[in-house]
Amino acid sequence: MSLHIVIGPPAAGKSTYVAEHAAEGEITVDYDQLAQALGNRTSHNAISPIREVAYTARQAAIDTILDHGWDAWIIHSNPSDEQMDAYEQADAVFVLVDPGREQTIKQAEQDQRSEQTFEQIDRWYEQPPHLPDTSTPDEPEEETGPKHQTCKGGSPMLTKTVSTPIKAKDSDGGTVTFDGYAAVFDNIDLGGDKIIKGAFADTLKTRYPNDGEGIPVYWDHEMTDPFKNLGLTTKAVEDDHGLHVTGQIDQSTDIGRQVAKLLKEGRVGQMSFAFDVNDGAWVDGRKRDDGSYEPGYYELRALDLYEVSICPIGMNQQTEVSAKKAILGLDPNEEPQPQPHHQKETCPAVTPRLGLAARRLQIINL
């Protein structure tokens, strides 16, 4: 069974994500599409009784999928604890599509959504979903490092993704060049991690000593597919904002030509990188003067960089097109407890165990 639960606020892009990732023959449960099929004349905000019938139809579809163990993609903005338990028991993969409140509102405005949608967005961010724990039974308590995301192809390497305006243009010789940020510094992502300036200094010096030239560029971390190797970087440097990379796209393949086209048209605008952690430590949260709580985070201080990717969906939340956010599922005055695997001061300089790559939680952020 391959069950994906796609979570996120209204207008976040959940339907678009499912349309891009669901395979032919996999069931898609989308409330808005059900409401339209039942007679709603707009794509959102169904009126009663269509709304009630659509909710009933959606729940019946979900129950049938769980009973039969069928492959499916279920869009569920904010499941209840009981619903999350049922999904977890079905070994579902949870996909969080969250571009942040600012960008979500912008997208809702562009879609000309009703006032009801904006109220639903506010409610979602006021009470975000409590995502499942990402720990695995075979994970030793003394292990250190950030939370992990399952990579396509079962890669055990860690990945982080950032939405960034990637600039692309034709250059001499018919090649397409691009530049953008593969990582940004000093913001807490949904994995509870913060990358600090200097984290890439050693890997750039040792692995890519010629000003960051020669880092492999892939499509969406598809490192097992030779045709998804898009090219190489021509430069990679740390600046005050993050890891700034430039590179060239190989257009001798169909996918290379398509990605170059998407970049030039602005239809994709996100980058990612695959890495191991060489040094990191947990930083405790604290109460602010106004009584609110500043959450703790895992500080990534030295990273081993393997590749950068151009991606359709992002994970990191502070970018040129989205505001900073952190969805930790905590009450305002509740202090998060460091996970056992954050207790050591540093992370072993080894590739994480393959078992870590089998975790069922994917946090994907636009």
PDB file of N, CA and C in Angstrom, residues 60-130:
ATOM      1  N   ALA A  60     -16.389   8.536   3.101  1.00  0.00           N
ATOM      2  CA  ALA A  60     -16.665   7.182   2.611  1.00  0.00           C
ATOM      3  C   ALA A  60     -15.516   6.675   1.752  1.00  0.00           C
ATOM      4  N   ALA A  61     -14.958   7.550   0.918  1.00  0.00           N
ATOM      5  CA  ALA A  61     -13.818   7.167   0.074  1.00  0.00           C
ATOM      6  C   ALA A  61     -12.608   6.823   0.932  1.00  0.00           C
ATOM      7  N   ILE A  62     -12.353   7.639   1.971  1.00  0.00           N
ATOM      8  CA  ILE A  62     -11.215   7.382   2.848  1.00  0.00           C
ATOM      9  C   ILE A  62     -11.377   6.051   3.575  1.00  0.00           C
ATOM     10  N   ASP A  63     -12.558   5.814   4.102  1.00  0.00           N
ATOM     11  CA  ASP A  63     -12.801   4.551   4.821  1.00  0.00           C
ATOM     12  C   ASP A  63     -12.595   3.341   3.901  1.00  0.00           C
ATOM     13  N   THR A  64     -13.073   3.448   2.660  1.00  0.00           N
ATOM     14  CA  THR A  64     -12.927   2.341   1.715  1.00  0.00           C
ATOM     15  C   THR A  64     -11.462   2.109   1.374  1.00  0.00           C
ATOM     16  N   ILE A  65     -10.711   3.178   1.189  1.00  0.00           N
ATOM     17  CA  ILE A  65      -9.275   3.070   0.879  1.00  0.00           C
ATOM     18  C   ILE A  65      -8.539   2.380   2.024  1.00  0.00           C
ATOM     19  N   LEU A  66      -8.821   2.817   3.258  1.00  0.00           N
ATOM     20  CA  LEU A  66      -8.150   2.220   4.412  1.00  0.00           C
ATOM     21  C   LEU A  66      -8.539   0.756   4.591  1.00  0.00           C
ATOM     22  N   ASP A  67      -9.805   0.429   4.346  1.00  0.00           N
ATOM     23  CA  ASP A  67     -10.257  -0.953   4.490  1.00  0.00           C
ATOM     24  C   ASP A  67      -9.583  -1.881   3.490  1.00  0.00           C
ATOM     25  N   HIS A  68      -9.397  -1.406   2.258  1.00  0.00           N
ATOM     26  CA  HIS A  68      -8.847  -2.248   1.199  1.00  0.00           C
ATOM     27  C   HIS A  68      -7.323  -2.118   1.034  1.00  0.00           C
ATOM     28  N   GLY A  69      -6.741  -1.098   1.656  1.00  0.00           N
ATOM     29  CA  GLY A  69      -5.299  -0.918   1.521  1.00  0.00           C
ATOM     30  C   GLY A  69      -4.892  -0.491   0.118  1.00  0.00           C
ATOM     31  N   TRP A  70      -5.705   0.322  -0.522  1.00  0.00           N
ATOM     32  CA  TRP A  70      -5.416   0.750  -1.886  1.00  0.00           C
ATOM     33  C   TRP A  70      -4.425   1.913  -1.907  1.00  0.00           C
ATOM     34  N   ASP A  71      -3.691   2.033  -3.023  1.00  0.00           N
ATOM     35  CA  ASP A  71      -2.806   3.171  -3.233  1.00  0.00           C
ATOM     36  C   ASP A  71      -3.657   4.420  -3.441  1.00  0.00           C
ATOM     37  N   ALA A  72      -3.311   5.493  -2.740  1.00  0.00           N
ATOM     38  CA  ALA A  72      -4.147   6.695  -2.841  1.00  0.00           C
ATOM     39  C   ALA A  72      -3.398   7.923  -2.355  1.00  0.00           C
ATOM     40  N   TRP A  73      -3.892   9.064  -2.815  1.00  0.00           N
ATOM     41  CA  TRP A  73      -3.452  10.384  -2.336  1.00  0.00           C
ATOM     42  C   TRP A  73      -4.683  11.063  -1.743  1.00  0.00           C
ATOM     43  N   ILE A  74      -4.621  11.392  -0.465  1.00  0.00           N
ATOM     44  CA  ILE A  74      -5.746  12.011   0.222  1.00  0.00           C
ATOM     45  C   ILE A  74      -5.356  13.420   0.651  1.00  0.00           C
ATOM     46  N   ILE A  75      -6.073  14.411   0.147  1.00  0.00           N
ATOM     47  CA  ILE A  75      -5.849  15.795   0.556  1.00  0.00           C
ATOM     48  C   ILE A  75      -6.693  16.053   1.794  1.00  0.00           C
ATOM     49  N   HIS A  76      -6.029  16.374   2.892  1.00  0.00           N
ATOM     50  CA  HIS A  76      -6.714  16.558   4.182  1.00  0.00           C
ATOM     51  C   HIS A  76      -6.018  17.711   4.895  1.00  0.00           C
ATOM     52  N   SER A  77      -6.612  18.881   4.859  1.00  0.00           N
ATOM     53  CA  SER A  77      -5.944  20.096   5.340  1.00  0.00           C
ATOM     54  C   SER A  77      -5.477  19.986   6.781  1.00  0.00           C
ATOM     55  N   ASN A  78      -6.334  19.527   7.663  1.00  0.00           N
ATOM     56  CA  ASN A  78      -5.973  19.504   9.085  1.00  0.00           C
ATOM     57  C   ASN A  78      -6.684  18.336   9.765  1.00  0.00           C
ATOM     58  N   PRO A  79      -6.148  17.127   9.632  1.00  0.00           N
ATOM     59  CA  PRO A  79      -6.810  15.955  10.215  1.00  0.00           C
ATOM     60  C   PRO A  79      -6.874  16.044  11.741  1.00  0.00           C
ATOM     61  N   SER A  80      -7.904  15.451  12.303  1.00  0.00           N
ATOM     62  CA  SER A  80      -8.006  15.359  13.759  1.00  0.00           C
ATOM     63  C   SER A  80      -6.994  14.331  14.269  1.00  0.00           C
ATOM     64  N   ASP A  81      -6.802  14.309  15.587  1.00  0.00           N
ATOM     65  CA  ASP A  81      -5.869  13.334  16.162  1.00  0.00           C
ATOM     66  C   ASP A  81      -6.320  11.912  15.839  1.00  0.00           C
ATOM     67  N   GLU A  82      -7.632  11.673  15.882  1.00  0.00           N
ATOM     68  CA  GLU A  82      -8.140  10.328  15.585  1.00  0.00           C
ATOM     69  C   GLU A  82      -7.869   9.966  14.126  1.00  0.00           C
ATOM     70  N   GLN A  83      -8.064  10.909  13.232  1.00  0.00           N
ATOM     71  CA  GLN A  83      -7.800  10.648  11.815  1.00  0.00           C
ATOM     72  C   GLN A  83      -6.311  10.424  11.567  1.00  0.00           C
ATOM     73  N   MET A  84      -5.468  11.187  12.254  1.00  0.00           N
ATOM     74  CA  MET A  84      -4.026  10.994  12.108  1.00  0.00           C
ATOM     75  C   MET A  84      -3.621   9.606  12.595  1.00  0.00           C
ATOM     76  N   ASP A  85      -4.231   9.153  13.681  1.00  0.00           N
ATOM     77  CA  ASP A  85      -3.932   7.814  14.190  1.00  0.00           C
ATOM     78  C   ASP A  85      -4.294   6.751  13.148  1.00  0.00           C
ATOM     79  N   ALA A  86      -5.448   6.928  12.509  1.00  0.00           N
ATOM     80  CA  ALA A  86      -5.867   5.955  11.496  1.00  0.00           C
ATOM     81  C   ALA A  86      -4.903   5.958  10.312  1.00  0.00           C
ATOM     82  N   TYR A  87      -4.455   7.130   9.912  1.00  0.00           N
ATOM     83  CA  TYR A  87      -3.501   7.213   8.807  1.00  0.00           C
ATOM     84  C   TYR A  87      -2.156   6.588   9.193  1.00  0.00           C
ATOM     85  N   GLU A  88      -1.715   6.855  10.413  1.00  0.00           N
ATOM     86  CA  GLU A  88      -0.448   6.275  10.868  1.00  0.00           C
ATOM     87  C   GLU A  88      -0.522   4.751  10.895  1.00  0.00           C
ATOM     88  N   GLN A  89      -1.643   4.211  11.359  1.00  0.00           N
ATOM     89  CA  GLN A  89      -1.801   2.760  11.403  1.00  0.00           C
ATOM     90  C   GLN A  89      -1.776   2.147  10.006  1.00  0.00           C
ATOM     91  N   ALA A  90      -2.110   2.956   9.004  1.00  0.00           N
ATOM     92  CA  ALA A  90      -2.069   2.486   7.616  1.00  0.00           C
ATOM     93  C   ALA A  90      -0.709   2.740   6.975  1.00  0.00           C
ATOM     94  N   ASP A  91       0.292   3.139   7.799  1.00  0.00           N
ATOM     95  CA  ASP A  91       1.654   3.400   7.312  1.00  0.00           C
ATOM     96  C   ASP A  91       1.677   4.471   6.222  1.00  0.00           C
ATOM     97  N   ALA A  92       0.904   5.524   6.424  1.00  0.00           N
ATOM     98  CA  ALA A  92       0.838   6.599   5.436  1.00  0.00           C
ATOM     99  C   ALA A  92       2.087   7.461   5.486  1.00  0.00           C
ATOM    100  N   VAL A  93       2.396   8.077   4.351  1.00  0.00           N
ATOM    101  CA  VAL A  93       3.414   9.113   4.264  1.00  0.00           C
ATOM    102  C   VAL A  93       2.690  10.452   4.346  1.00  0.00           C
ATOM    103  N   PHE A  94       3.127  11.303   5.262  1.00  0.00           N
ATOM    104  CA  PHE A  94       2.492  12.605   5.440  1.00  0.00           C
ATOM    105  C   PHE A  94       3.304  13.675   4.720  1.00  0.00           C
ATOM    106  N   VAL A  95       2.632  14.411   3.853  1.00  0.00           N
ATOM    107  CA  VAL A  95       3.292  15.453   3.065  1.00  0.00           C
ATOM    108  C   VAL A  95       2.702  16.801   3.462  1.00  0.00           C
ATOM    109  N   LEU A  96       3.526  17.673   4.038  1.00  0.00           N
ATOM    110  CA  LEU A  96       3.071  18.993   4.440  1.00  0.00           C
ATOM    111  C   LEU A  96       3.407  20.003   3.354  1.00  0.00           C
ATOM    112  N   VAL A  97       2.393  20.579   2.745  1.00  0.00           N
ATOM    113  CA  VAL A  97       2.579  21.608   1.723  1.00  0.00           C
ATOM    114  C   VAL A  97       2.198  22.939   2.357  1.00  0.00           C
ATOM    115  N   ASP A  98       3.189  23.714   2.731  1.00  0.00           N
ATOM    116  CA  ASP A  98       2.939  24.949   3.474  1.00  0.00           C
ATOM    117  C   ASP A  98       3.899  26.035   3.017  1.00  0.00           C
ATOM    118  N   PRO A  99       3.445  26.977   2.195  1.00  0.00           N
ATOM    119  CA  PRO A  99       4.318  28.062   1.755  1.00  0.00           C
ATOM    120  C   PRO A  99       4.413  29.208   2.747  1.00  0.00           C
ATOM    121  N   GLY A 100       3.757  29.100   3.897  1.00  0.00           N
ATOM    122  CA  GLY A 100       3.756  30.176   4.871  1.00  0.00           C
ATOM    123  C   GLY A 100       2.530  31.062   4.704  1.00  0.00           C
ATOM    124  N   ARG A 101       2.120  31.686   5.802  1.00  0.00           N
ATOM    125  CA  ARG A 101       0.888  32.475   5.809  1.00  0.00           C
ATOM    126  C   ARG A 101       0.911  33.570   4.743  1.00  0.00           C
ATOM    127  N   GLU A 102       2.011  34.305   4.653  1.00  0.00           N
ATOM    128  CA  GLU A 102       2.086  35.426   3.711  1.00  0.00           C
ATOM    129  C   GLU A 102       1.900  34.974   2.275  1.00  0.00           C
ATOM    130  N   GLN A 103       2.627  33.916   1.892  1.00  0.00           N
ATOM    131  CA  GLN A 103       2.529  33.434   0.522  1.00  0.00           C
ATOM    132  C   GLN A 103       1.183  32.757   0.264  1.00  0.00           C
ATOM    133  N   THR A 104       0.646  32.068   1.270  1.00  0.00           N
ATOM    134  CA  THR A 104      -0.658  31.432   1.112  1.00  0.00           C
ATOM    135  C   THR A 104      -1.744  32.474   0.850  1.00  0.00           C
ATOM    136  N   ILE A 105      -1.713  33.553   1.609  1.00  0.00           N
ATOM    137  CA  ILE A 105      -2.685  34.633   1.396  1.00  0.00           C
ATOM    138  C   ILE A 105      -2.511  35.251   0.013  1.00  0.00           C
ATOM    139  N   LYS A 106      -1.260  35.414  -0.399  1.00  0.00           N
ATOM    140  CA  LYS A 106      -1.005  35.969  -1.733  1.00  0.00           C
ATOM    141  C   LYS A 106      -1.600  35.072  -2.814  1.00  0.00           C
ATOM    142  N   GLN A 107      -1.415  33.750  -2.650  1.00  0.00           N
ATOM    143  CA  GLN A 107      -1.961  32.819  -3.631  1.00  0.00           C
ATOM    144  C   GLN A 107      -3.489  32.832  -3.623  1.00  0.00           C
ATOM    145  N   ALA A 108      -4.082  32.976  -2.430  1.00  0.00           N
ATOM    146  CA  ALA A 108      -5.535  33.046  -2.338  1.00  0.00           C
ATOM    147  C   ALA A 108      -6.059  34.301  -3.032  1.00  0.00           C
ATOM    148  N   GLU A 109      -5.337  35.395  -2.888  1.00  0.00           N
ATOM    149  CA  GLU A 109      -5.728  36.628  -3.560  1.00  0.00           C
ATOM    150  C   GLU A 109      -5.627  36.480  -5.075  1.00  0.00           C
ATOM    151  N   GLN A 110      -4.561  35.839  -5.536  1.00  0.00           N
ATOM    152  CA  GLN A 110      -4.393  35.632  -6.971  1.00  0.00           C
ATOM    153  C   GLN A 110      -5.499  34.745  -7.533  1.00  0.00           C
ATOM    154  N   ASP A 111      -5.956  33.783  -6.737  1.00  0.00           N
ATOM    155  CA  ASP A 111      -7.043  32.885  -7.164  1.00  0.00           C
ATOM    156  C   ASP A 111      -8.422  33.503  -6.970  1.00  0.00           C
ATOM    157  N   GLN A 112      -8.451  34.718  -6.391  1.00  0.00           N
ATOM    158  CA  GLN A 112      -9.718  35.407  -6.119  1.00  0.00           C
ATOM    159  C   GLN A 112     -10.633  34.555  -5.225  1.00  0.00           C
ATOM    160  N   ARG A 113     -10.017  34.016  -4.172  1.00  0.00           N
ATOM    161  CA  ARG A 113     -10.793  33.214  -3.231  1.00  0.00           C
ATOM    162  C   ARG A 113     -11.737  34.096  -2.405  1.00  0.00           C
ATOM    163  N   SER A 114     -12.746  33.485  -1.827  1.00  0.00           N
ATOM    164  CA  SER A 114     -13.730  34.207  -1.032  1.00  0.00           C
ATOM    165  C   SER A 114     -13.163  34.543   0.348  1.00  0.00           C
ATOM    166  N   GLU A 115     -13.899  35.406   1.056  1.00  0.00           N
ATOM    167  CA  GLU A 115     -13.491  35.777   2.407  1.00  0.00           C
ATOM    168  C   GLU A 115     -13.443  34.551   3.319  1.00  0.00           C
ATOM    169  N   GLN A 116     -14.275  33.566   3.057  1.00  0.00           N
ATOM    170  CA  GLN A 116     -14.291  32.342   3.854  1.00  0.00           C
ATOM    171  C   GLN A 116     -12.938  31.633   3.801  1.00  0.00           C
ATOM    172  N   THR A 117     -12.297  31.647   2.632  1.00  0.00           N
ATOM    173  CA  THR A 117     -10.989  30.998   2.504  1.00  0.00           C
ATOM    174  C   THR A 117      -9.949  31.678   3.383  1.00  0.00           C
ATOM    175  N   PHE A 118      -9.955  33.011   3.422  1.00  0.00           N
ATOM    176  CA  PHE A 118      -8.978  33.728   4.240  1.00  0.00           C
ATOM    177  C   PHE A 118      -9.204  33.440   5.724  1.00  0.00           C
ATOM    178  N   GLU A 119     -10.443  33.288   6.126  1.00  0.00           N
ATOM    179  CA  GLU A 119     -10.734  32.908   7.514  1.00  0.00           C
ATOM    180  C   GLU A 119     -10.217  31.503   7.799  1.00  0.00           C
ATOM    181  N   GLN A 120     -10.368  30.596   6.830  1.00  0.00           N
ATOM    182  CA  GLN A 120      -9.874  29.230   7.009  1.00  0.00           C
ATOM    183  C   GLN A 120      -8.343  29.209   7.085  1.00  0.00           C
ATOM    184  N   ILE A 121      -7.682  30.053   6.316  1.00  0.00           N
ATOM    185  CA  ILE A 121      -6.217  30.143   6.375  1.00  0.00           C
ATOM    186  C   ILE A 121      -5.772  30.598   7.764  1.00  0.00           C
ATOM    187  N   ASP A 122      -6.448  31.634   8.302  1.00  0.00           N
ATOM    188  CA  ASP A 122      -6.107  32.122   9.641  1.00  0.00           C
ATOM    189  C   ASP A 122      -6.290  31.028  10.681  1.00  0.00           C
ATOM    190  N   ARG A 123      -7.396  30.297  10.589  1.00  0.00           N
ATOM    191  CA  ARG A 123      -7.650  29.224  11.560  1.00  0.00           C
ATOM    192  C   ARG A 123      -6.597  28.130  11.450  1.00  0.00           C
ATOM    193  N   TRP A 124      -6.170  27.821  10.228  1.00  0.00           N
ATOM    194  CA  TRP A 124      -5.171  26.755  10.046  1.00  0.00           C
ATOM    195  C   TRP A 124      -3.857  27.127  10.731  1.00  0.00           C
ATOM    196  N   TYR A 125      -3.427  28.385  10.559  1.00  0.00           N
ATOM    197  CA  TYR A 125      -2.160  28.788  11.174  1.00  0.00           C
ATOM    198  C   TYR A 125      -2.280  28.990  12.680  1.00  0.00           C
ATOM    199  N   GLU A 126      -3.484  29.314  13.151  1.00  0.00           N
ATOM    200  CA  GLU A 126      -3.685  29.419  14.596  1.00  0.00           C
ATOM    201  C   GLU A 126      -3.654  28.045  15.260  1.00  0.00           C
ATOM    202  N   GLN A 127      -4.137  27.027  14.569  1.00  0.00           N
ATOM    203  CA  GLN A 127      -4.142  25.667  15.106  1.00  0.00           C
ATOM    204  C   GLN A 127      -3.623  24.701  14.041  1.00  0.00           C
ATOM    205  N   PRO A 128      -2.312  24.709  13.808  1.00  0.00           N
ATOM    206  CA  PRO A 128      -1.750  23.827  12.784  1.00  0.00           C
ATOM    207  C   PRO A 128      -1.821  22.374  13.206  1.00  0.00           C
ATOM    208  N   PRO A 129      -1.704  21.465  12.263  1.00  0.00           N
ATOM    209  CA  PRO A 129      -1.815  20.037  12.591  1.00  0.00           C
ATOM    210  C   PRO A 129      -0.646  19.558  13.429  1.00  0.00           C
ATOM    211  N   HIS A 130      -0.907  18.558  14.249  1.00  0.00           N
ATOM    212  CA  HIS A 130       0.146  17.910  15.030  1.00  0.00           C
ATOM    213  C   HIS A 130       0.682  16.754  14.196  1.00  0.00           C
TER     214      HIS A 130
END
